[in-house]
Amino acid sequence: MPEEHRSTYMARCGALTDYLEGKSLAAIREAYNIDSSALYKFLDACLKPAPAGGIRGFSAVIPYARTSGYVRKTDVNPDQLAAGRGTAGLFTALLADHKPLAAYVEERAKKYATAAWEKRRLPIRAEHDAFCTRAAEFLKNDQYPFTLRSRAREGFRTALHEAIAKHRGAQAAHLEPSMWLRFRGEHPAYYRRIQIDAHQLDGFISARVEGKKGRFRTKRLRPWLIAAVEVESTNLVGWHLSIDDEPSAEDVLCCLYDMMRNDDGHRVVDMPEFSLEDGKGLPSLVVDGCASRYPDVVELDNALAHHAHIVREAITTKLFASIQHGCSHEPRRRVQIEQSFNTLTHRNIQHSLMGIRPDATDRERAIAEENAGGMTVEAMEAYLRMVLGRHNDAPTDAHYGKVRLQCLREEPTYELRRADTSVRASWRSLVEREIVTPIRASDGHPPHVNLLNATYSNDLLRAAYDLVGRDVIVVVNLNQPRIARAYIKGGLSFGVLTVLGPWRDFEHDYRLRRFLSRAKGDGRFHWVPGKSPEECVNDFLKRVGGERASQKRRAGGNSKLQSARADQAQGGVSKARPETKLVSKLAEVQTLDIASILGRKLEG
């Protein structure tokens, strides 16, 4: 290779190698001055099938190396053609203009692409004579290739060998492209862009909780659905349900973790009506090669939770991806996630479960809030698991009627996949939080740390009386908060801390602990002496579910809902709304220049 091209070639190879090792696109651009568009162009060139089988590899990024066939762009010069010159690209143009001749060459290539002719010499002369006989049916004697003395035998030889190499490479790779891939002019590239957004479901679910003196009260919630969509295949790759007033940064991390995990971590409730068929679900669970697969770019909404420091750090350092934040009030910038939410919420979740139409009136919403069933959070997750799994298995017009999951199943075996299924993979620490808290101690209580509404300690920390009051860094997994790792920055490591009290006796996550802590603070939940903590929690969750009939009776005391029910029975309107003040009426009492305010909107 010439010396002036060697540095460019090494930079391209280094950028591709760093990409394979999981480095971010920003780091690659800073190190090699190669942006994402150029990097993807080099990847596509390297992954193209080679004429002799396999892929082109690094040979495709050699500067000025030809990766595609020659296409003639100039007209034919009769004088040069008579002298036997100026024939470059004419045979390819001949096959492009006459499809039966191209089909004939492909047919003969299939015969000679078999293993029986792999080491035998091809009868080029006889095949060329048969080709000229077929070409005489479409061409005259004064047209190419009959104007040449050789009748373009070399062009026929090159085209036949290229077709044979293509068929042999396809047979070696076992490629069966679907109809969708045939219609698309370019090869699809999956997991390069992931879009994440959160939508509040326009409906209500009820949680029946126990109050003081054994009385029950109903709490109506509008849950948030955080979802991640793969842009190219429009598959929903991860989701998380939040019952807080606003989604938090932990909810976003749980959605990202759900996208990477290879086991179904959602709590499945034994409800036959919410069962999910085999082969349906998230791509990481039902499609080979999608588990633990790293994306390249994560596109986030402009919500406050998406701008959190822990979210940005987790995406860049644990997923090795770049971040793109959306603009405010510009949902069209994220078309795939908005269309997916429109399909999920308006056609599936709200209409079938919540009973609310997208254009429902206030009275209909009040009635729907009253009739909100006693569905627990676990049952809601089971329902979402069924709906979202069937969403990926439904055909879509964007892929010519093909199922979304089938697009990923038909991905070529040689396609690049950045994945890490090992136990120490970086994505497994997505739901880990680093919290700085001081070491505390009091009369009768040895040194400990307070974290996530619980107390943590171990033998080493109990003996560290000289470190009381000093800050310690605690790393805790939100899905498994019973243990945590603690250390002092640049100093001593305390090893693994264990949660104290009843929390260590049953399996739970941070969301369940927060829910029980709030219920305990309100006096609705307490630990029963002599009873196992797991039984206490299970009994409380059963009481939360409750009976729907009791909920409706207790919700009947709402005066607003009663008036809405009465209006529905009488067919009337409960209360007339105040008259809307028009701009023209305001102009009668105020000095307003309507023409300057509205401008061209007044024309016509």
Coordinates of C-alpha atoms in Angstrom, one line a residue:
M1 CA 0.0 0.0 0.0
P2 CA 1.3 3.5 -0.8
E3 CA 2.7 5.4 2.2
E4 CA 0.3 8.3 1.8
H5 CA -2.7 5.9 2.1
R6 CA -1.5 3.8 5.0
S7 CA -2.3 6.3 7.8
T8 CA -5.9 6.6 6.5
Y9 CA -6.3 2.9 6.3
M10 CA -5.0 2.4 9.9
A11 CA -7.3 5.1 11.2
R12 CA -10.3 3.4 9.6
C13 CA -9.3 0.0 11.0
G14 CA -8.7 1.5 14.4
A15 CA -12.2 3.2 14.4
L16 CA -13.9 -0.1 13.5
T17 CA -11.9 -2.1 16.1
D18 CA -12.9 0.4 18.8
Y19 CA -16.5 0.2 17.7
L20 CA -16.4 -3.6 18.0
E21 CA -14.9 -3.3 21.5
G22 CA -17.8 -1.2 22.6
K23 CA -16.4 2.4 22.7
S24 CA -18.8 5.3 22.2
L25 CA -19.1 7.1 18.9
A26 CA -18.0 10.4 20.5
A27 CA -14.7 8.8 21.6
I28 CA -14.2 7.3 18.2
R29 CA -14.8 10.7 16.5
E30 CA -12.4 12.4 18.8
A31 CA -9.6 9.9 18.4
Y32 CA -9.8 9.2 14.6
N33 CA -11.8 12.2 13.3
I34 CA -14.4 9.8 11.8
D35 CA -18.1 10.6 12.4
S36 CA -20.9 8.2 12.8
S37 CA -22.1 8.4 9.2
A38 CA -18.7 7.5 7.8
L39 CA -18.3 4.8 10.4
Y40 CA -21.6 3.2 9.4
K41 CA -20.6 3.4 5.7
F42 CA -17.3 1.5 6.4
L43 CA -19.2 -1.1 8.4
D44 CA -21.7 -1.7 5.6
A45 CA -18.8 -2.0 3.1
C46 CA -16.9 -4.5 5.4
L47 CA -20.0 -6.7 5.9
K48 CA -20.8 -7.0 2.2
P49 CA -20.3 -10.6 0.8
A50 CA -17.0 -11.1 -0.9
P51 CA -16.9 -12.7 -4.4
A52 CA -15.1 -15.7 -3.1
G53 CA -17.3 -16.2 -0.1
G54 CA -17.5 -14.7 3.4
I55 CA -17.3 -11.0 3.9
R56 CA -15.0 -8.3 2.5
G57 CA -13.6 -7.3 5.9
F58 CA -11.0 -4.7 6.3
S59 CA -10.1 -4.9 2.6
A60 CA -13.2 -2.8 2.0
V61 CA -11.8 0.3 3.7
I62 CA -8.6 0.5 1.7
P63 CA -8.5 4.0 0.3
Y64 CA -9.7 4.2 -3.3
A65 CA -10.4 0.4 -3.3
R66 CA -13.4 -0.5 -5.6
T67 CA -16.3 -2.0 -3.6
S68 CA -18.9 -2.0 -6.4
G69 CA -19.1 -2.8 -10.1
Y70 CA -18.3 -0.3 -12.9
V71 CA -21.3 1.5 -14.3
R72 CA -20.9 3.1 -17.8
K73 CA -22.1 6.7 -18.0
T74 CA -20.9 7.8 -21.4
D75 CA -22.4 7.1 -24.8
V76 CA -20.9 4.6 -27.3
N77 CA -18.5 6.0 -29.9
P78 CA -18.9 4.1 -33.2
D79 CA -15.4 4.9 -34.3
Q80 CA -13.8 3.5 -31.2
L81 CA -16.2 0.5 -31.2
A82 CA -15.1 -0.3 -34.8
A83 CA -11.5 -0.3 -33.7
G84 CA -12.3 -2.6 -30.7
R85 CA -12.0 0.2 -28.1
G86 CA -14.4 2.0 -25.8
T87 CA -16.3 -1.2 -24.7
A88 CA -16.0 -0.8 -20.9
G89 CA -19.3 -1.4 -19.2
L90 CA -21.2 -2.2 -22.4
F91 CA -21.8 -5.8 -21.5
T92 CA -23.2 -4.9 -18.1
A93 CA -25.5 -2.3 -19.8
L94 CA -26.5 -5.0 -22.3
L95 CA -27.7 -7.3 -19.5
A96 CA -29.4 -4.4 -17.8
D97 CA -31.4 -3.4 -20.9
H98 CA -32.4 -7.0 -21.8
K99 CA -33.7 -8.9 -18.8
P100 CA -34.0 -12.3 -20.6
L101 CA -30.3 -12.2 -21.3
A102 CA -29.5 -11.4 -17.7
A103 CA -31.8 -14.3 -16.6
Y104 CA -30.0 -16.6 -19.0
V105 CA -26.6 -15.8 -17.5
E106 CA -28.0 -16.3 -14.0
E107 CA -29.4 -19.7 -15.0
R108 CA -26.1 -20.9 -16.4
A109 CA -24.3 -19.5 -13.3
K110 CA -26.5 -21.6 -11.0
K111 CA -25.5 -24.7 -12.9
Y112 CA -21.8 -24.0 -12.5
A113 CA -22.0 -22.8 -8.9
T114 CA -22.6 -26.4 -7.6
A115 CA -19.8 -28.4 -6.0
A116 CA -19.5 -30.7 -9.1
W117 CA -18.0 -27.8 -11.1
E118 CA -15.9 -26.2 -8.3
K119 CA -12.6 -27.6 -9.6
R120 CA -13.4 -28.1 -13.3
R121 CA -12.8 -25.9 -16.2
L122 CA -15.8 -24.1 -17.6
P123 CA -16.8 -24.5 -21.3
I124 CA -16.7 -20.7 -21.9
R125 CA -16.6 -21.0 -25.7
A126 CA -19.7 -23.2 -25.9
E127 CA -21.6 -21.2 -23.4
H128 CA -20.7 -17.9 -25.3
D129 CA -21.9 -19.3 -28.6
A130 CA -25.2 -20.3 -26.9
F131 CA -25.4 -16.8 -25.4
C132 CA -24.9 -15.2 -28.8
T133 CA -27.6 -17.4 -30.3
R134 CA -30.0 -16.2 -27.6
A135 CA -28.9 -12.5 -28.1
A136 CA -29.6 -12.7 -31.8
E137 CA -33.3 -12.9 -31.0
F138 CA -33.2 -9.4 -29.5
L139 CA -30.4 -7.7 -31.3
K140 CA -29.4 -7.0 -35.0
N141 CA -26.2 -7.8 -36.6
D142 CA -25.1 -4.2 -36.6
Q143 CA -25.4 -3.9 -32.8
Y144 CA -23.1 -4.7 -29.9
P145 CA -21.7 -7.3 -29.4
F146 CA -21.9 -8.5 -33.0
T147 CA -20.0 -5.5 -34.2
L148 CA -16.9 -6.9 -32.3
R149 CA -14.7 -9.6 -33.7
S150 CA -14.7 -11.4 -30.3
R151 CA -18.5 -10.8 -29.9
A152 CA -17.7 -9.7 -26.3
R153 CA -16.4 -13.1 -25.1
E154 CA -14.4 -11.5 -22.3
G155 CA -17.4 -9.6 -21.0
F156 CA -19.4 -12.7 -21.0
R157 CA -16.7 -14.6 -19.2
T158 CA -16.4 -11.9 -16.5
A159 CA -20.2 -11.7 -16.0
L160 CA -20.5 -15.5 -15.7
H161 CA -17.7 -15.8 -13.2
E162 CA -19.2 -12.9 -11.1
A163 CA -22.6 -14.6 -11.1
I164 CA -21.1 -17.9 -10.1
A165 CA -19.1 -16.3 -7.2
K166 CA -22.3 -14.6 -6.0
H167 CA -24.3 -17.8 -5.9
R168 CA -21.5 -19.7 -4.2
G169 CA -21.2 -16.9 -1.5
A170 CA -25.0 -17.0 -1.0
Q171 CA -24.9 -20.8 -0.6
A172 CA -22.0 -20.6 1.9
A173 CA -23.8 -17.9 4.0
H174 CA -27.2 -19.6 4.0
L175 CA -28.9 -16.3 3.2
E176 CA -32.7 -16.3 2.6
P177 CA -33.7 -12.7 2.2
S178 CA -37.3 -12.0 2.9
M179 CA -39.6 -10.0 0.7
W180 CA -39.0 -6.9 2.9
L181 CA -35.3 -7.1 2.3
R182 CA -35.8 -7.4 -1.4
F183 CA -37.9 -4.3 -1.6
R184 CA -35.5 -2.3 0.5
G185 CA -32.6 -0.9 -1.5
E186 CA -30.2 -0.9 1.4
H187 CA -29.3 -3.4 4.1
P188 CA -31.1 -2.7 7.4
A189 CA -29.0 -2.0 10.4
Y190 CA -30.6 -2.8 13.8
Y191 CA -29.9 -1.4 17.3
R192 CA -28.2 1.7 16.0
R193 CA -30.9 4.0 17.3
I194 CA -33.1 3.5 20.3
Q195 CA -35.9 6.0 21.2
I196 CA -37.2 6.3 24.8
D197 CA -40.2 8.2 26.0
A198 CA -42.7 8.2 28.8
H199 CA -46.5 8.6 28.4
Q200 CA -49.1 8.9 31.1
L201 CA -51.9 6.4 30.4
D202 CA -55.2 8.2 29.9
G203 CA -57.0 5.9 32.4
F204 CA -57.2 4.9 36.0
I205 CA -56.3 1.8 38.0
S206 CA -57.5 1.4 41.6
A207 CA -55.4 0.3 44.6
R208 CA -57.4 -0.7 47.6
V209 CA -55.3 -0.1 50.7
E210 CA -56.0 -0.6 54.4
G211 CA -56.3 2.6 56.5
K212 CA -56.7 3.2 60.2
K213 CA -59.0 1.0 62.3
G214 CA -59.2 -1.6 59.6
R215 CA -61.0 0.6 57.1
F216 CA -60.3 0.6 53.4
R217 CA -59.8 3.5 51.1
T218 CA -59.4 3.5 47.3
K219 CA -56.5 5.3 45.7
R220 CA -56.8 6.0 41.9
L221 CA -53.7 6.2 39.9
R222 CA -52.7 7.2 36.4
P223 CA -49.7 5.1 35.7
W224 CA -46.8 6.1 33.5
L225 CA -45.5 3.8 30.8
I226 CA -41.8 4.2 29.9
A227 CA -40.9 2.4 26.7
A228 CA -37.9 1.9 24.4
V229 CA -38.4 1.3 20.6
E230 CA -35.8 0.2 18.1
V231 CA -36.0 2.6 15.2
E232 CA -35.3 0.3 12.2
S233 CA -37.6 -2.6 13.0
T234 CA -40.0 -0.5 15.3
N235 CA -39.9 -3.3 17.9
L236 CA -40.6 -2.4 21.5
V237 CA -37.4 -3.6 23.2
G238 CA -38.0 -2.5 26.8
W239 CA -40.6 -1.0 29.1
H240 CA -41.2 -0.1 32.7
L241 CA -44.3 0.9 34.7
S242 CA -44.2 3.8 37.1
I243 CA -47.0 4.7 39.6
D244 CA -45.4 7.9 40.8
D245 CA -46.6 11.4 40.0
E246 CA -43.7 11.8 37.6
P247 CA -41.3 9.2 36.3
S248 CA -37.9 9.3 38.0
A249 CA -34.4 8.6 36.7
E250 CA -34.6 5.2 38.3
D251 CA -37.5 4.4 36.1
V252 CA -35.5 5.3 33.0
L253 CA -32.7 3.1 34.1
C254 CA -35.1 0.2 34.7
C255 CA -36.4 0.6 31.2
L256 CA -32.8 0.4 29.8
Y257 CA -32.1 -2.6 32.0
D258 CA -35.2 -4.3 30.7
M259 CA -34.0 -3.8 27.2
M260 CA -30.7 -5.6 27.9
R261 CA -31.8 -8.4 30.2
N262 CA -32.2 -12.0 28.9
D263 CA -34.6 -13.2 31.5
D264 CA -38.2 -12.1 32.1
G265 CA -37.9 -10.1 35.2
H266 CA -41.4 -8.7 35.3
R267 CA -43.6 -10.2 38.0
V268 CA -46.1 -12.6 36.3
V269 CA -49.5 -12.9 38.0
D270 CA -51.4 -16.1 37.6
M271 CA -54.2 -14.6 35.4
P272 CA -55.2 -16.8 32.4
E273 CA -56.8 -13.8 30.6
F274 CA -53.4 -12.1 30.6
S275 CA -51.4 -15.1 29.3
L276 CA -48.8 -14.6 26.6
E277 CA -48.2 -17.1 23.8
D278 CA -44.8 -18.7 23.2
G279 CA -42.6 -16.9 20.8
K280 CA -44.0 -13.4 21.7
G281 CA -42.4 -10.8 23.8
L282 CA -39.4 -8.6 23.9
P283 CA -36.6 -9.3 21.3
S284 CA -34.1 -10.0 24.0
L285 CA -36.3 -12.9 25.2
V286 CA -37.5 -14.5 22.0
V287 CA -34.9 -13.6 19.3
D288 CA -31.4 -15.0 19.2
G289 CA -28.7 -12.4 19.2
C290 CA -30.7 -9.6 20.7
A291 CA -30.0 -10.4 24.4
S292 CA -27.5 -8.1 26.0
R293 CA -27.1 -6.2 22.7
Y294 CA -25.7 -2.6 23.0
P295 CA -27.3 0.2 21.0
D296 CA -25.3 3.0 19.3
V297 CA -27.4 6.0 19.9
V298 CA -30.1 6.5 22.6
E299 CA -32.6 9.3 21.8
L300 CA -34.3 10.6 24.9
D301 CA -37.2 12.9 25.5
N302 CA -36.8 16.4 27.0
A303 CA -38.2 15.3 30.4
L304 CA -36.4 16.2 33.6
A305 CA -35.7 12.5 34.4
H306 CA -33.9 12.0 31.1
H307 CA -31.5 14.9 31.9
A308 CA -30.4 13.3 35.2
H309 CA -26.7 12.8 35.7
I310 CA -27.1 9.1 36.5
V311 CA -29.0 8.5 33.3
R312 CA -26.4 10.3 31.1
E313 CA -23.5 8.5 32.9
A314 CA -25.2 5.1 32.6
I315 CA -25.8 5.4 28.9
T316 CA -22.3 6.6 28.0
T317 CA -20.2 4.5 30.4
K318 CA -22.3 1.3 30.7
L319 CA -24.0 1.0 27.4
F320 CA -21.2 2.7 25.4
A321 CA -23.7 4.7 23.4
S322 CA -24.2 8.3 22.5
I323 CA -27.1 10.5 23.7
Q324 CA -29.4 12.7 21.6
H325 CA -32.0 14.8 23.5
G326 CA -35.2 15.8 21.7
C327 CA -36.4 19.3 21.3
S328 CA -39.3 20.7 23.3
H329 CA -42.7 20.4 21.7
E330 CA -41.2 18.5 18.7
P331 CA -42.6 15.0 18.8
R332 CA -42.1 14.6 15.1
R333 CA -38.4 14.3 15.7
R334 CA -39.1 10.9 17.3
V335 CA -41.7 9.4 14.9
Q336 CA -41.2 5.7 15.8
I337 CA -41.8 6.1 19.6
E338 CA -44.7 8.4 19.1
Q339 CA -46.4 6.1 16.6
S340 CA -45.8 3.1 18.9
F341 CA -47.4 5.0 21.8
N342 CA -50.3 6.0 19.7
T343 CA -50.9 2.4 18.7
L344 CA -50.4 1.0 22.2
T345 CA -52.4 3.6 24.3
H346 CA -55.3 4.5 21.9
R347 CA -55.9 1.1 20.4
N348 CA -54.9 -1.4 23.0
I349 CA -54.4 -0.2 26.6
Q350 CA -57.0 2.6 27.1
H351 CA -59.7 1.3 24.9
S352 CA -59.7 -2.3 26.1
L353 CA -58.7 -1.9 29.7
M354 CA -59.4 1.7 30.8
G355 CA -62.6 2.1 28.8
I356 CA -61.7 5.6 27.7
R357 CA -61.8 6.9 24.2
P358 CA -59.0 9.3 23.0
D359 CA -61.6 12.0 22.5
A360 CA -63.7 11.3 25.7
T361 CA -65.5 14.1 27.4
D362 CA -65.0 15.1 31.1
R363 CA -68.2 13.3 32.1
E364 CA -67.0 10.1 30.4
R365 CA -63.7 10.4 32.2
A366 CA -65.4 10.9 35.5
I367 CA -67.5 7.8 35.0
A368 CA -64.4 5.8 33.9
E369 CA -62.6 7.0 37.1
E370 CA -65.5 5.8 39.2
N371 CA -65.6 2.4 37.5
A372 CA -61.8 1.9 37.7
G373 CA -61.4 -1.8 38.6
G374 CA -59.4 -3.1 41.5
M375 CA -56.3 -4.0 39.4
T376 CA -53.1 -4.1 41.4
V377 CA -49.7 -3.0 40.0
E378 CA -48.7 -6.6 39.5
A379 CA -51.8 -7.3 37.5
M380 CA -51.2 -4.2 35.4
E381 CA -47.7 -5.3 34.6
A382 CA -49.0 -8.7 33.6
Y383 CA -51.5 -7.0 31.3
L384 CA -48.8 -4.8 29.8
R385 CA -46.6 -7.8 29.3
M386 CA -49.3 -9.4 27.2
V387 CA -50.2 -6.3 25.2
L388 CA -46.6 -5.3 24.4
G389 CA -45.6 -8.8 23.5
R390 CA -48.5 -9.1 21.0
H391 CA -47.6 -5.6 19.7
N392 CA -44.2 -6.9 18.5
D393 CA -45.8 -10.0 16.9
A394 CA -48.3 -8.0 14.9
P395 CA -47.8 -7.2 11.2
T396 CA -47.2 -3.7 10.2
D397 CA -47.5 -1.8 6.9
A398 CA -44.1 -0.2 7.4
H399 CA -42.5 -3.6 6.7
Y400 CA -44.8 -4.7 3.9
G401 CA -47.1 -6.7 6.2
K402 CA -44.2 -8.4 8.0
V403 CA -44.2 -9.1 11.7
R404 CA -41.8 -6.8 13.6
L405 CA -40.0 -9.7 15.4
Q406 CA -39.6 -11.5 12.1
C407 CA -37.4 -8.7 10.8
L408 CA -34.9 -9.4 13.6
R409 CA -35.2 -13.1 13.2
E410 CA -34.2 -12.8 9.5
E411 CA -31.2 -10.7 10.3
P412 CA -28.2 -12.2 8.5
T413 CA -25.8 -14.3 10.5
Y414 CA -22.8 -12.1 9.6
E415 CA -24.5 -8.9 10.8
L416 CA -22.5 -7.0 13.4
R417 CA -23.9 -7.4 16.9
R418 CA -22.3 -5.6 19.9
A419 CA -23.4 -7.8 22.8
D420 CA -22.0 -9.0 26.1
T421 CA -23.8 -11.9 27.9
S422 CA -21.1 -12.4 30.5
V423 CA -21.8 -12.1 34.2
R424 CA -19.6 -9.0 34.5
A425 CA -21.1 -7.2 31.6
S426 CA -21.2 -3.4 32.1
W427 CA -25.0 -3.2 31.3
R428 CA -25.8 -5.3 34.4
S429 CA -24.9 -2.4 36.6
L430 CA -27.5 -0.1 35.0
V431 CA -29.8 -0.3 37.9
E432 CA -27.0 0.3 40.5
R433 CA -27.0 3.6 42.4
E434 CA -24.0 5.2 44.1
I435 CA -25.2 7.1 47.1
V436 CA -23.0 9.1 49.5
T437 CA -24.3 8.9 53.1
P438 CA -22.6 9.4 56.5
I439 CA -21.8 6.7 59.0
R440 CA -24.2 7.0 61.9
A441 CA -24.1 5.6 65.5
S442 CA -26.3 6.2 68.5
D443 CA -26.8 4.8 72.0
G444 CA -27.3 1.1 71.8
H445 CA -26.8 1.0 68.0
P446 CA -23.3 0.4 66.5
P447 CA -22.2 2.2 63.4
H448 CA -24.5 1.8 60.4
V449 CA -25.7 3.6 57.3
N450 CA -29.3 4.6 56.4
L451 CA -30.1 3.9 52.8
L452 CA -33.4 3.5 50.8
N453 CA -35.6 3.6 53.9
A454 CA -33.6 0.9 55.6
T455 CA -30.5 0.3 57.7
Y456 CA -27.3 -1.5 56.4
S457 CA -24.3 -2.8 58.3
N458 CA -21.8 -5.6 58.6
D459 CA -19.1 -6.8 61.1
L460 CA -16.4 -4.4 59.7
L461 CA -18.7 -1.4 59.8
R462 CA -19.9 -2.2 63.3
A463 CA -16.3 -1.9 64.6
A464 CA -15.5 1.4 62.9
Y465 CA -16.4 3.8 65.7
D466 CA -13.6 6.1 64.7
L467 CA -15.2 6.7 61.3
V468 CA -18.6 7.8 62.6
G469 CA -19.7 11.0 60.8
R470 CA -17.5 10.4 57.8
D471 CA -19.1 10.0 54.4
V472 CA -19.1 6.6 52.7
I473 CA -20.0 5.6 49.2
V474 CA -22.6 2.9 49.0
V475 CA -23.5 1.0 45.7
V476 CA -26.9 -0.7 45.8
N477 CA -28.8 -2.6 43.1
L478 CA -32.4 -1.3 42.8
N479 CA -33.7 -4.7 41.8
Q480 CA -31.8 -6.5 44.7
P481 CA -31.5 -3.9 47.5
R482 CA -31.0 -6.5 50.3
I483 CA -27.2 -6.1 49.9
A484 CA -24.9 -3.2 49.1
R485 CA -21.2 -2.5 48.7
A486 CA -19.6 0.3 50.7
Y487 CA -16.2 2.0 50.6
I488 CA -14.6 5.3 51.5
K489 CA -13.3 7.2 48.5
G490 CA -9.6 6.4 48.0
G491 CA -9.5 4.4 51.1
L492 CA -11.0 1.5 53.1
S493 CA -13.5 -0.9 51.6
F494 CA -16.2 -2.2 53.9
G495 CA -17.2 -5.1 51.6
V496 CA -20.8 -6.2 51.4
L497 CA -23.4 -4.6 53.7
T498 CA -26.6 -6.4 54.6
V499 CA -29.9 -4.8 55.2
L500 CA -31.1 -5.1 58.8
G501 CA -34.6 -5.9 60.1
P502 CA -37.4 -7.7 58.3
W503 CA -36.3 -6.5 54.8
R504 CA -33.6 -9.2 54.6
D505 CA -36.0 -12.1 55.0
F506 CA -37.9 -11.8 51.7
E507 CA -37.1 -11.0 48.1
H508 CA -38.1 -7.5 47.0
D509 CA -37.0 -4.6 44.9
Y510 CA -36.7 -0.8 45.6
R511 CA -40.2 0.0 44.3
L512 CA -41.9 -2.5 46.6
R513 CA -39.8 -1.2 49.5
R514 CA -40.7 2.4 48.8
F515 CA -44.4 1.4 48.5
L516 CA -44.4 -0.5 51.8
S517 CA -42.4 2.3 53.6
R518 CA -45.0 4.8 52.6
A519 CA -47.8 2.5 53.7
K520 CA -46.0 2.0 57.0
G521 CA -45.6 5.7 57.5
D522 CA -49.4 6.2 57.0
G523 CA -50.2 3.5 59.4
R524 CA -51.6 1.2 56.8
F525 CA -48.9 -1.5 57.1
H526 CA -47.0 -2.9 60.0
W527 CA -44.9 -5.9 60.8
V528 CA -46.8 -8.5 62.9
P529 CA -44.7 -10.1 65.7
G530 CA -44.3 -13.8 65.3
K531 CA -45.3 -13.8 61.6
S532 CA -42.8 -14.0 58.8
P533 CA -42.2 -10.7 56.9
E534 CA -43.0 -12.4 53.6
E535 CA -46.4 -13.5 54.8
C536 CA -47.1 -9.9 56.1
V537 CA -46.2 -8.5 52.7
N538 CA -48.3 -11.0 50.8
D539 CA -51.3 -10.5 53.0
F540 CA -51.0 -6.8 52.5
L541 CA -50.8 -7.0 48.8
K542 CA -53.9 -9.2 48.7
R543 CA -55.8 -6.6 50.7
V544 CA -54.6 -4.0 48.2
G545 CA -56.3 -5.9 45.4
G546 CA -59.6 -6.0 47.2
E547 CA -63.0 -6.6 45.7
R548 CA -64.4 -4.4 42.9
A549 CA -67.9 -4.4 44.3
S550 CA -66.7 -2.9 47.6
Q551 CA -64.7 -0.2 45.7
K552 CA -67.7 0.9 43.7
R553 CA -69.8 1.2 46.8
R554 CA -67.2 3.2 48.6
A555 CA -66.6 5.4 45.6
G556 CA -70.3 6.2 45.3
G557 CA -70.0 9.0 47.9
N558 CA -68.2 11.3 45.5
S559 CA -70.6 14.1 44.7
K560 CA -69.0 14.9 41.4
L561 CA -69.3 11.3 40.3
Q562 CA -72.9 11.1 41.5
S563 CA -73.9 14.1 39.5
A564 CA -72.1 12.7 36.4
R565 CA -74.1 9.5 36.9
A566 CA -77.4 11.4 37.2
D567 CA -76.7 13.4 34.2
Q568 CA -75.9 10.3 32.2
A569 CA -79.3 8.8 33.2
Q570 CA -81.2 12.0 32.3
G571 CA -79.3 12.5 29.1
G572 CA -78.5 16.1 30.1
V573 CA -75.6 18.3 30.9
S574 CA -74.8 18.9 34.6
K575 CA -73.8 22.5 34.4
A576 CA -73.5 24.9 31.6
R577 CA -70.0 26.3 31.1
P578 CA -69.4 30.0 31.2
E579 CA -69.6 31.7 27.9
T580 CA -66.3 31.9 26.1
K581 CA -65.1 35.5 25.6
L582 CA -64.2 36.1 21.9
V583 CA -61.6 38.5 20.8
S584 CA -64.3 40.6 19.1
K585 CA -66.2 41.1 22.4
L586 CA -63.0 42.1 24.2
A587 CA -62.4 44.7 21.5
E588 CA -65.7 46.4 22.4
V589 CA -64.4 47.3 25.8
Q590 CA -60.6 47.4 25.3
T591 CA -58.4 49.0 22.7
L592 CA -57.1 46.2 20.6
D593 CA -55.8 46.2 17.0
I594 CA -57.1 42.9 15.9
A595 CA -55.6 43.2 12.4
S596 CA -52.1 43.6 13.7
I597 CA -52.6 40.7 16.2
L598 CA -54.1 38.1 13.8
G599 CA -52.7 39.4 10.5
R600 CA -53.4 37.1 7.5
K601 CA -55.7 34.9 9.6
L602 CA -58.5 37.4 9.1
E603 CA -58.3 37.2 5.3
G604 CA -61.4 35.6 3.8

